[in-house]
Amino acid sequence: MFRKVTSFLGYAKDTVKDGFNKVLGSHEVVRNALVAKNIVSSPTSFTFAYFMNKIINTLSPPDETDDGNNDFTSEELNLIQICAKLASDVYLEAGERTLPKEAGELIYEPTLTNSSAVPFAIMNSDELNMIFVSCRGSYCFRDFFTDFNANAVDAFDGLMHSGVLKAALSVYAICKDLIIQVSQQNGNRPVIFTGHSLGAAVAATVSEILKQDFPDFPARSIVFAPAACISRDLWQKSREHCLSFVMSGDFVPFLSFHNIAAYSSEYLPDFIKNYIDDLVRREVSRPTKEVEIDMTSNPFEKPPPTLEEVYLELNNESGYRTTALFPPGELYLLDLSGDIFKSVDLRKIRSCEYFGRFIPGLEEFNHSMDIYAECINKIYLTQVEKEKNEEQNLSQNKIGC
């Protein structure tokens, strides 16, 4: 799955010293070693802030959004903030967590070794009559460039990020039977999948796989800062069962190969530019009707188009961009404003195309799940106060009559 920098550093020590003698014949491992070598030789040479500084003058303002402050009741927002707390706490060690009591009892948290699955925890709530599955998995700019499973593969009549799909299938295989059993034992108790970043993308995908296998099963997902992982076709379908929240300035939902490729020839270091160009030049066929995944081979085996054709495709709004990937779900923006004491406004994002290009103000620092949880809590408290005032006004009007 998403390899961490430390794994590359350990591998690079031998690879760089031996001059690639150990990796001849393995294209993927050679590229791993090249990335590792670059990290070893200049670990701070390329960050997202550096990249954004390079392209800042070429960026246009984001697409318009709509007011979303009246889209949820306080009860719905309370459920969303419980999911936000679970998505935040799952990053912590068991003894450091302060899990919301409404989420119920922790009934399962697997110990994962040598697995493509992301860590996750399952809660069973009698109070809310709900099962929660919280997936962990942060995704940073360096992870993106050291991820060699980021190609798109056919899935569910669309295209999906193969690394996310692989992780979701692994999580699904581990938790499916338990979730169904607990649900049935409690009168078909609903299940909510939640998570942040990579965990958000995996959570949304596991929920969709469950709905594909059991259409009548009561499952959905509420996720935060999901990584770009599905094609346009799948985004439309994902809106039925997934609710996504994205912080203004959070770069992760915008981080896709097509967005990077739009700037690769002029602004990226050569080793990254060549890697990205190599990926986006591979042609992907139209999606098939069945999930077809071969984890041992490269799904992009057809002759590549020219780079000029790719750039024309990127800039053609009416064209079908085969490998363009977007975050899943009905999308909402947590719009922060203010220099010191920030306020948060809930905005409805009209289309996945909002994430089809980089926009000004994107930063790695805006990706923290703790900030997401605080913003959701502020919106919840604002809605509680609003409903309280509306109820008081209604009572006063009745008395006046």
CSV table of C-alpha atoms in Angstrom, one decimal, residues 1-351:
chain,number,residue,atom,x,y,z
A,1,MET,CA,0.0,0.0,0.0
A,2,PHE,CA,1.2,3.5,0.7
A,3,ARG,CA,4.8,3.1,1.5
A,4,LYS,CA,6.3,5.4,4.2
A,5,VAL,CA,9.5,7.3,3.8
A,6,THR,CA,11.3,5.2,6.3
A,7,SER,CA,10.8,2.0,4.3
A,8,PHE,CA,12.4,3.7,1.3
A,9,LEU,CA,15.3,5.0,3.4
A,10,GLY,CA,16.1,1.5,4.6
A,11,TYR,CA,15.9,0.1,1.1
A,12,ALA,CA,17.9,2.9,-0.4
A,13,LYS,CA,21.0,2.3,1.7
A,14,ASP,CA,21.7,-1.0,-0.1
A,15,THR,CA,20.3,-0.1,-3.5
A,16,VAL,CA,22.3,3.1,-3.9
A,17,LYS,CA,25.5,1.4,-2.7
A,18,ASP,CA,25.2,-1.6,-4.9
A,19,GLY,CA,24.4,0.4,-8.1
A,20,PHE,CA,21.1,-1.3,-8.7
A,21,ASN,CA,22.7,-4.7,-9.1
A,22,LYS,CA,19.9,-6.2,-7.0
A,23,VAL,CA,17.0,-4.8,-8.9
A,24,LEU,CA,17.7,-5.4,-12.5
A,25,GLY,CA,14.6,-6.6,-14.2
A,26,SER,CA,12.2,-5.1,-11.8
A,27,HIS,CA,10.9,-1.7,-13.1
A,28,GLU,CA,8.9,-0.9,-10.0
A,29,VAL,CA,11.8,-1.6,-7.5
A,30,VAL,CA,14.1,0.5,-9.7
A,31,ARG,CA,11.8,3.4,-9.4
A,32,ASN,CA,11.4,2.9,-5.7
A,33,ALA,CA,15.2,3.1,-5.4
A,34,LEU,CA,15.3,6.3,-7.4
A,35,VAL,CA,12.8,8.0,-5.2
A,36,ALA,CA,14.6,6.7,-2.1
A,37,LYS,CA,17.9,8.0,-3.4
A,38,ASN,CA,16.4,11.4,-3.9
A,39,ILE,CA,15.0,11.5,-0.4
A,40,VAL,CA,18.4,10.5,1.0
A,41,SER,CA,20.4,13.0,-1.0
A,42,SER,CA,18.0,16.0,-0.6
A,43,PRO,CA,15.2,15.3,1.9
A,44,THR,CA,13.8,18.8,1.9
A,45,SER,CA,14.2,19.7,-1.8
A,46,PHE,CA,10.6,19.1,-2.8
A,47,THR,CA,7.5,19.8,-0.7
A,48,PHE,CA,4.0,20.7,-1.5
A,49,ALA,CA,4.7,24.3,-0.3
A,50,TYR,CA,7.6,24.4,-2.8
A,51,PHE,CA,5.4,23.1,-5.6
A,52,MET,CA,2.5,25.5,-4.8
A,53,ASN,CA,5.0,28.4,-4.7
A,54,LYS,CA,6.1,27.4,-8.2
A,55,ILE,CA,2.7,27.4,-9.7
A,56,ILE,CA,0.8,30.0,-7.6
A,57,ASN,CA,0.7,32.6,-10.4
A,58,THR,CA,-1.0,30.2,-12.8
A,59,LEU,CA,-3.9,29.2,-10.5
A,60,SER,CA,-7.5,30.5,-10.8
A,61,PRO,CA,-9.9,30.9,-7.9
A,62,PRO,CA,-12.0,27.8,-6.9
A,63,ASP,CA,-15.4,27.1,-8.4
A,64,GLU,CA,-18.4,28.7,-6.7
A,65,THR,CA,-20.1,26.8,-3.9
A,66,ASP,CA,-23.6,27.1,-2.3
A,67,ASP,CA,-24.7,27.7,1.2
A,68,GLY,CA,-24.9,24.4,3.1
A,69,ASN,CA,-25.6,25.7,6.6
A,70,ASN,CA,-29.2,24.6,6.5
A,71,ASP,CA,-28.6,21.2,5.0
A,72,PHE,CA,-28.3,19.3,8.4
A,73,THR,CA,-30.2,19.2,11.6
A,74,SER,CA,-28.4,19.3,14.9
A,75,GLU,CA,-29.1,15.6,15.3
A,76,GLU,CA,-27.5,14.8,12.0
A,77,LEU,CA,-24.5,17.1,12.8
A,78,ASN,CA,-24.1,15.3,16.2
A,79,LEU,CA,-23.7,12.0,14.3
A,80,ILE,CA,-21.2,13.7,11.9
A,81,GLN,CA,-19.2,15.0,14.8
A,82,ILE,CA,-19.1,11.6,16.5
A,83,CYS,CA,-17.7,10.2,13.2
A,84,ALA,CA,-15.1,13.0,13.2
A,85,LYS,CA,-14.1,12.2,16.8
A,86,LEU,CA,-13.7,8.5,15.9
A,87,ALA,CA,-11.7,9.4,12.7
A,88,SER,CA,-9.4,11.4,14.9
A,89,ASP,CA,-9.1,9.0,17.8
A,90,VAL,CA,-8.2,6.0,15.7
A,91,TYR,CA,-4.8,7.6,15.1
A,92,LEU,CA,-4.0,7.3,18.8
A,93,GLU,CA,-2.9,4.4,20.8
A,94,ALA,CA,-5.7,2.6,22.7
A,95,GLY,CA,-4.7,4.1,26.1
A,96,GLU,CA,-4.6,7.6,24.7
A,97,ARG,CA,-8.1,7.7,23.2
A,98,THR,CA,-11.2,9.5,24.5
A,99,LEU,CA,-13.8,7.8,22.3
A,100,PRO,CA,-17.2,9.4,22.4
A,101,LYS,CA,-19.4,7.3,24.8
A,102,GLU,CA,-22.3,7.5,22.3
A,103,ALA,CA,-20.2,5.4,19.9
A,104,GLY,CA,-20.6,2.5,22.2
A,105,GLU,CA,-18.2,-0.4,22.9
A,106,LEU,CA,-15.0,-1.2,20.9
A,107,ILE,CA,-15.7,-4.7,19.7
A,108,TYR,CA,-12.9,-5.3,17.3
A,109,GLU,CA,-9.5,-3.8,16.3
A,110,PRO,CA,-7.3,-6.2,14.3
A,111,THR,CA,-3.5,-6.4,14.6
A,112,LEU,CA,-2.3,-6.0,11.0
A,113,THR,CA,1.0,-7.5,9.9
A,114,ASN,CA,2.1,-7.6,6.3
A,115,SER,CA,-1.4,-6.6,5.2
A,116,SER,CA,-2.5,-4.2,2.5
A,117,ALA,CA,-5.4,-3.2,4.8
A,118,VAL,CA,-5.3,0.0,6.7
A,119,PRO,CA,-5.8,-0.1,10.5
A,120,PHE,CA,-9.4,0.1,11.6
A,121,ALA,CA,-11.7,-0.2,14.7
A,122,ILE,CA,-15.3,-1.3,15.0
A,123,MET,CA,-17.7,0.2,17.6
A,124,ASN,CA,-21.1,-1.1,18.5
A,125,SER,CA,-23.5,1.5,19.9
A,126,ASP,CA,-26.8,0.5,21.6
A,127,GLU,CA,-27.5,4.2,22.4
A,128,LEU,CA,-27.5,5.2,18.8
A,129,ASN,CA,-28.4,1.8,17.4
A,130,MET,CA,-25.4,2.1,15.1
A,131,ILE,CA,-22.2,0.3,14.2
A,132,PHE,CA,-19.2,2.4,13.4
A,133,VAL,CA,-16.1,1.3,11.5
A,134,SER,CA,-13.3,3.9,11.7
A,135,CYS,CA,-10.4,3.5,9.2
A,136,ARG,CA,-7.0,5.1,9.8
A,137,GLY,CA,-4.6,6.2,7.2
A,138,SER,CA,-2.9,9.5,6.6
A,139,TYR,CA,-1.8,10.6,3.1
A,140,CYS,CA,0.9,13.2,2.6
A,141,PHE,CA,2.6,14.8,-0.4
A,142,ARG,CA,5.7,12.5,-0.2
A,143,ASP,CA,3.4,9.5,0.2
A,144,PHE,CA,1.8,10.5,-3.1
A,145,PHE,CA,5.1,10.4,-5.0
A,146,THR,CA,6.3,7.2,-3.3
A,147,ASP,CA,3.0,5.4,-4.0
A,148,PHE,CA,3.3,3.0,-6.9
A,149,ASN,CA,-0.2,1.6,-6.6
A,150,ALA,CA,-1.8,4.9,-7.6
A,151,ASN,CA,-2.9,3.8,-11.1
A,152,ALA,CA,-6.5,3.5,-12.0
A,153,VAL,CA,-8.2,0.1,-12.5
A,154,ASP,CA,-11.7,-0.9,-13.6
A,155,ALA,CA,-14.1,-1.3,-10.8
A,156,PHE,CA,-17.9,-1.0,-10.4
A,157,ASP,CA,-18.5,0.4,-13.9
A,158,GLY,CA,-15.8,3.1,-13.4
A,159,LEU,CA,-12.2,3.6,-12.5
A,160,MET,CA,-10.6,3.5,-9.0
A,161,HIS,CA,-7.3,4.2,-7.4
A,162,SER,CA,-5.8,0.7,-7.3
A,163,GLY,CA,-4.1,1.2,-4.0
A,164,VAL,CA,-7.2,2.4,-2.3
A,165,LEU,CA,-9.2,-0.4,-3.8
A,166,LYS,CA,-6.7,-3.0,-2.7
A,167,ALA,CA,-6.8,-1.7,0.9
A,168,ALA,CA,-10.6,-1.6,0.9
A,169,LEU,CA,-10.9,-5.2,-0.4
A,170,SER,CA,-8.5,-6.3,2.4
A,171,VAL,CA,-10.5,-4.4,5.1
A,172,TYR,CA,-13.7,-5.8,3.7
A,173,ALA,CA,-12.4,-9.3,3.8
A,174,ILE,CA,-11.5,-8.9,7.5
A,175,CYS,CA,-14.6,-7.2,8.8
A,176,LYS,CA,-17.5,-8.2,6.6
A,177,ASP,CA,-18.7,-11.3,8.5
A,178,LEU,CA,-18.4,-9.6,11.9
A,179,ILE,CA,-20.3,-6.5,10.8
A,180,ILE,CA,-23.1,-8.5,9.2
A,181,GLN,CA,-23.4,-10.7,12.3
A,182,VAL,CA,-23.5,-7.9,14.8
A,183,SER,CA,-26.0,-6.0,12.6
A,184,GLN,CA,-28.3,-9.0,12.3
A,185,GLN,CA,-28.1,-9.7,16.0
A,186,ASN,CA,-29.4,-6.2,16.7
A,187,GLY,CA,-32.3,-6.0,14.3
A,188,ASN,CA,-30.4,-5.1,11.1
A,189,ARG,CA,-28.5,-2.3,12.9
A,190,PRO,CA,-27.1,0.3,10.4
A,191,VAL,CA,-23.4,0.6,9.8
A,192,ILE,CA,-21.4,3.9,9.2
A,193,PHE,CA,-17.9,3.8,7.9
A,194,THR,CA,-15.7,6.7,8.7
A,195,GLY,CA,-12.1,7.8,8.3
A,196,HIS,CA,-9.7,10.6,7.4
A,197,SER,CA,-7.4,11.0,4.4
A,198,LEU,CA,-6.5,7.6,3.0
A,199,GLY,CA,-8.7,6.1,5.6
A,200,ALA,CA,-11.6,8.2,4.3
A,201,ALA,CA,-11.1,6.9,0.8
A,202,VAL,CA,-10.9,3.3,2.1
A,203,ALA,CA,-13.9,3.7,4.3
A,204,ALA,CA,-16.1,5.0,1.5
A,205,THR,CA,-14.9,2.2,-0.8
A,206,VAL,CA,-15.6,-0.5,1.8
A,207,SER,CA,-19.1,0.8,2.3
A,208,GLU,CA,-19.6,0.8,-1.5
A,209,ILE,CA,-18.3,-2.8,-1.8
A,210,LEU,CA,-20.7,-3.9,1.0
A,211,LYS,CA,-23.6,-2.2,-0.9
A,212,GLN,CA,-22.6,-3.9,-4.1
A,213,ASP,CA,-22.6,-7.3,-2.5
A,214,PHE,CA,-25.7,-6.7,-0.3
A,215,PRO,CA,-27.8,-3.9,-1.8
A,216,ASP,CA,-30.3,-3.9,1.0
A,217,PHE,CA,-27.8,-3.8,3.8
A,218,PRO,CA,-28.0,-0.5,5.8
A,219,ALA,CA,-24.5,0.9,5.2
A,220,ARG,CA,-23.1,4.3,4.4
A,221,SER,CA,-20.0,6.4,5.0
A,222,ILE,CA,-19.3,9.8,6.5
A,223,VAL,CA,-15.7,10.7,5.8
A,224,PHE,CA,-13.2,13.6,6.0
A,225,ALA,CA,-10.5,14.8,3.6
A,226,PRO,CA,-10.8,11.7,1.3
A,227,ALA,CA,-8.0,11.2,-1.1
A,228,ALA,CA,-8.9,11.4,-4.8
A,229,CYS,CA,-9.7,7.8,-5.7
A,230,ILE,CA,-12.7,7.5,-8.1
A,231,SER,CA,-13.6,8.5,-11.7
A,232,ARG,CA,-16.5,10.8,-12.6
A,233,ASP,CA,-18.9,7.9,-13.2
A,234,LEU,CA,-18.3,6.5,-9.8
A,235,TRP,CA,-18.5,9.9,-8.1
A,236,GLN,CA,-22.1,10.2,-9.2
A,237,LYS,CA,-22.9,6.8,-7.7
A,238,SER,CA,-21.0,7.4,-4.5
A,239,ARG,CA,-23.2,10.4,-3.7
A,240,GLU,CA,-26.0,7.9,-2.7
A,241,HIS,CA,-24.1,6.4,0.2
A,242,CYS,CA,-21.2,8.7,1.1
A,243,LEU,CA,-21.0,12.1,2.7
A,244,SER,CA,-17.6,13.9,2.5
A,245,PHE,CA,-16.2,17.0,4.2
A,246,VAL,CA,-13.2,18.9,3.0
A,247,MET,CA,-11.4,21.7,4.7
A,248,SER,CA,-10.7,24.9,2.7
A,249,GLY,CA,-7.0,24.8,1.9
A,250,ASP,CA,-6.6,21.0,2.3
A,251,PHE,CA,-4.5,19.7,-0.5
A,252,VAL,CA,-5.1,16.0,-0.3
A,253,PRO,CA,-8.5,15.8,-2.1
A,254,PHE,CA,-6.9,17.7,-5.0
A,255,LEU,CA,-3.8,15.5,-5.2
A,256,SER,CA,-4.2,13.4,-8.4
A,257,PHE,CA,-1.8,12.5,-11.2
A,258,HIS,CA,-3.8,14.5,-13.7
A,259,ASN,CA,-3.6,17.6,-11.6
A,260,ILE,CA,0.1,17.2,-11.1
A,261,ALA,CA,0.6,16.4,-14.8
A,262,ALA,CA,-0.8,19.7,-15.8
A,263,TYR,CA,2.4,21.3,-14.4
A,264,SER,CA,4.9,18.5,-14.6
A,265,SER,CA,6.9,19.6,-17.6
A,266,GLU,CA,7.7,23.1,-16.3
A,267,TYR,CA,7.6,23.1,-12.5
A,268,LEU,CA,8.5,19.6,-11.2
A,269,PRO,CA,12.0,18.3,-10.6
A,270,ASP,CA,13.1,16.0,-13.4
A,271,PHE,CA,12.9,12.7,-11.5
A,272,ILE,CA,9.3,13.4,-10.4
A,273,LYS,CA,8.3,14.9,-13.8
A,274,ASN,CA,9.5,11.8,-15.6
A,275,TYR,CA,7.7,9.5,-13.2
A,276,ILE,CA,4.4,11.5,-13.5
A,277,ASP,CA,4.7,11.7,-17.3
A,278,ASP,CA,5.3,8.0,-17.5
A,279,LEU,CA,2.1,7.3,-15.5
A,280,VAL,CA,-0.3,9.7,-17.2
A,281,ARG,CA,0.8,8.7,-20.7
A,282,ARG,CA,-0.5,5.2,-20.2
A,283,GLU,CA,-3.8,4.6,-21.8
A,284,VAL,CA,-6.7,3.2,-19.8
A,285,SER,CA,-9.6,1.5,-21.5
A,286,ARG,CA,-13.2,2.3,-20.9
A,287,PRO,CA,-14.5,0.7,-17.7
A,288,THR,CA,-15.8,-2.8,-17.8
A,289,LYS,CA,-19.0,-3.9,-16.1
A,290,GLU,CA,-17.2,-6.2,-13.6
A,291,VAL,CA,-14.4,-5.7,-11.2
A,292,GLU,CA,-11.2,-6.8,-12.9
A,293,ILE,CA,-8.1,-6.6,-10.7
A,294,ASP,CA,-4.8,-8.3,-11.1
A,295,MET,CA,-2.5,-7.3,-8.2
A,296,THR,CA,0.5,-8.9,-9.8
A,297,SER,CA,0.6,-7.1,-13.2
A,298,ASN,CA,0.4,-3.6,-14.6
A,299,PRO,CA,-3.1,-2.8,-15.7
A,300,PHE,CA,-1.8,-0.2,-18.1
A,301,GLU,CA,-0.3,-2.3,-20.9
A,302,LYS,CA,-1.7,-0.7,-24.0
A,303,PRO,CA,0.7,1.5,-26.1
A,304,PRO,CA,0.7,5.0,-24.6
A,305,PRO,CA,-0.6,8.1,-26.5
A,306,THR,CA,1.7,11.0,-27.0
A,307,LEU,CA,2.2,13.5,-24.1
A,308,GLU,CA,0.7,16.2,-26.3
A,309,GLU,CA,-2.5,14.1,-26.6
A,310,VAL,CA,-2.6,13.8,-22.8
A,311,TYR,CA,-2.3,17.5,-22.3
A,312,LEU,CA,-5.0,18.2,-24.9
A,313,GLU,CA,-7.2,15.7,-23.0
A,314,LEU,CA,-6.4,17.5,-19.7
A,315,ASN,CA,-7.5,20.8,-21.1
A,316,ASN,CA,-10.6,19.6,-23.0
A,317,GLU,CA,-13.4,20.0,-20.5
A,318,SER,CA,-15.8,18.1,-22.8
A,319,GLY,CA,-13.5,15.2,-23.2
A,320,TYR,CA,-13.4,12.0,-21.1
A,321,ARG,CA,-10.2,12.0,-19.1
A,322,THR,CA,-9.7,8.4,-18.5
A,323,THR,CA,-7.5,8.5,-15.4
A,324,ALA,CA,-8.8,11.7,-13.7
A,325,LEU,CA,-9.7,10.7,-10.1
A,326,PHE,CA,-11.8,12.7,-7.5
A,327,PRO,CA,-12.8,12.4,-3.9
A,328,PRO,CA,-16.0,10.4,-3.3
A,329,GLY,CA,-19.4,11.3,-1.9
A,330,GLU,CA,-21.8,14.3,-1.6
A,331,LEU,CA,-19.2,17.0,-1.0
A,332,TYR,CA,-19.2,19.7,1.6
A,333,LEU,CA,-16.6,22.4,2.2
A,334,LEU,CA,-15.6,23.5,5.7
A,335,ASP,CA,-14.8,27.1,4.7
A,336,LEU,CA,-12.4,28.8,7.2
A,337,SER,CA,-12.1,32.5,7.4
A,338,GLY,CA,-10.4,35.0,9.7
A,339,ASP,CA,-6.7,35.6,10.5
A,340,ILE,CA,-6.5,34.7,14.2
A,341,PHE,CA,-10.0,33.8,15.5
A,342,LYS,CA,-11.3,31.7,12.6
A,343,SER,CA,-14.9,31.1,11.8
A,344,VAL,CA,-16.2,28.2,9.8
A,345,ASP,CA,-18.9,28.2,7.2
A,346,LEU,CA,-20.5,25.1,5.7
A,347,ARG,CA,-20.6,25.2,1.9
A,348,LYS,CA,-22.1,22.7,-0.6
A,349,ILE,CA,-19.7,21.8,-3.4
A,350,ARG,CA,-21.6,21.5,-6.7
A,351,SER,CA,-19.5,18.9,-8.5
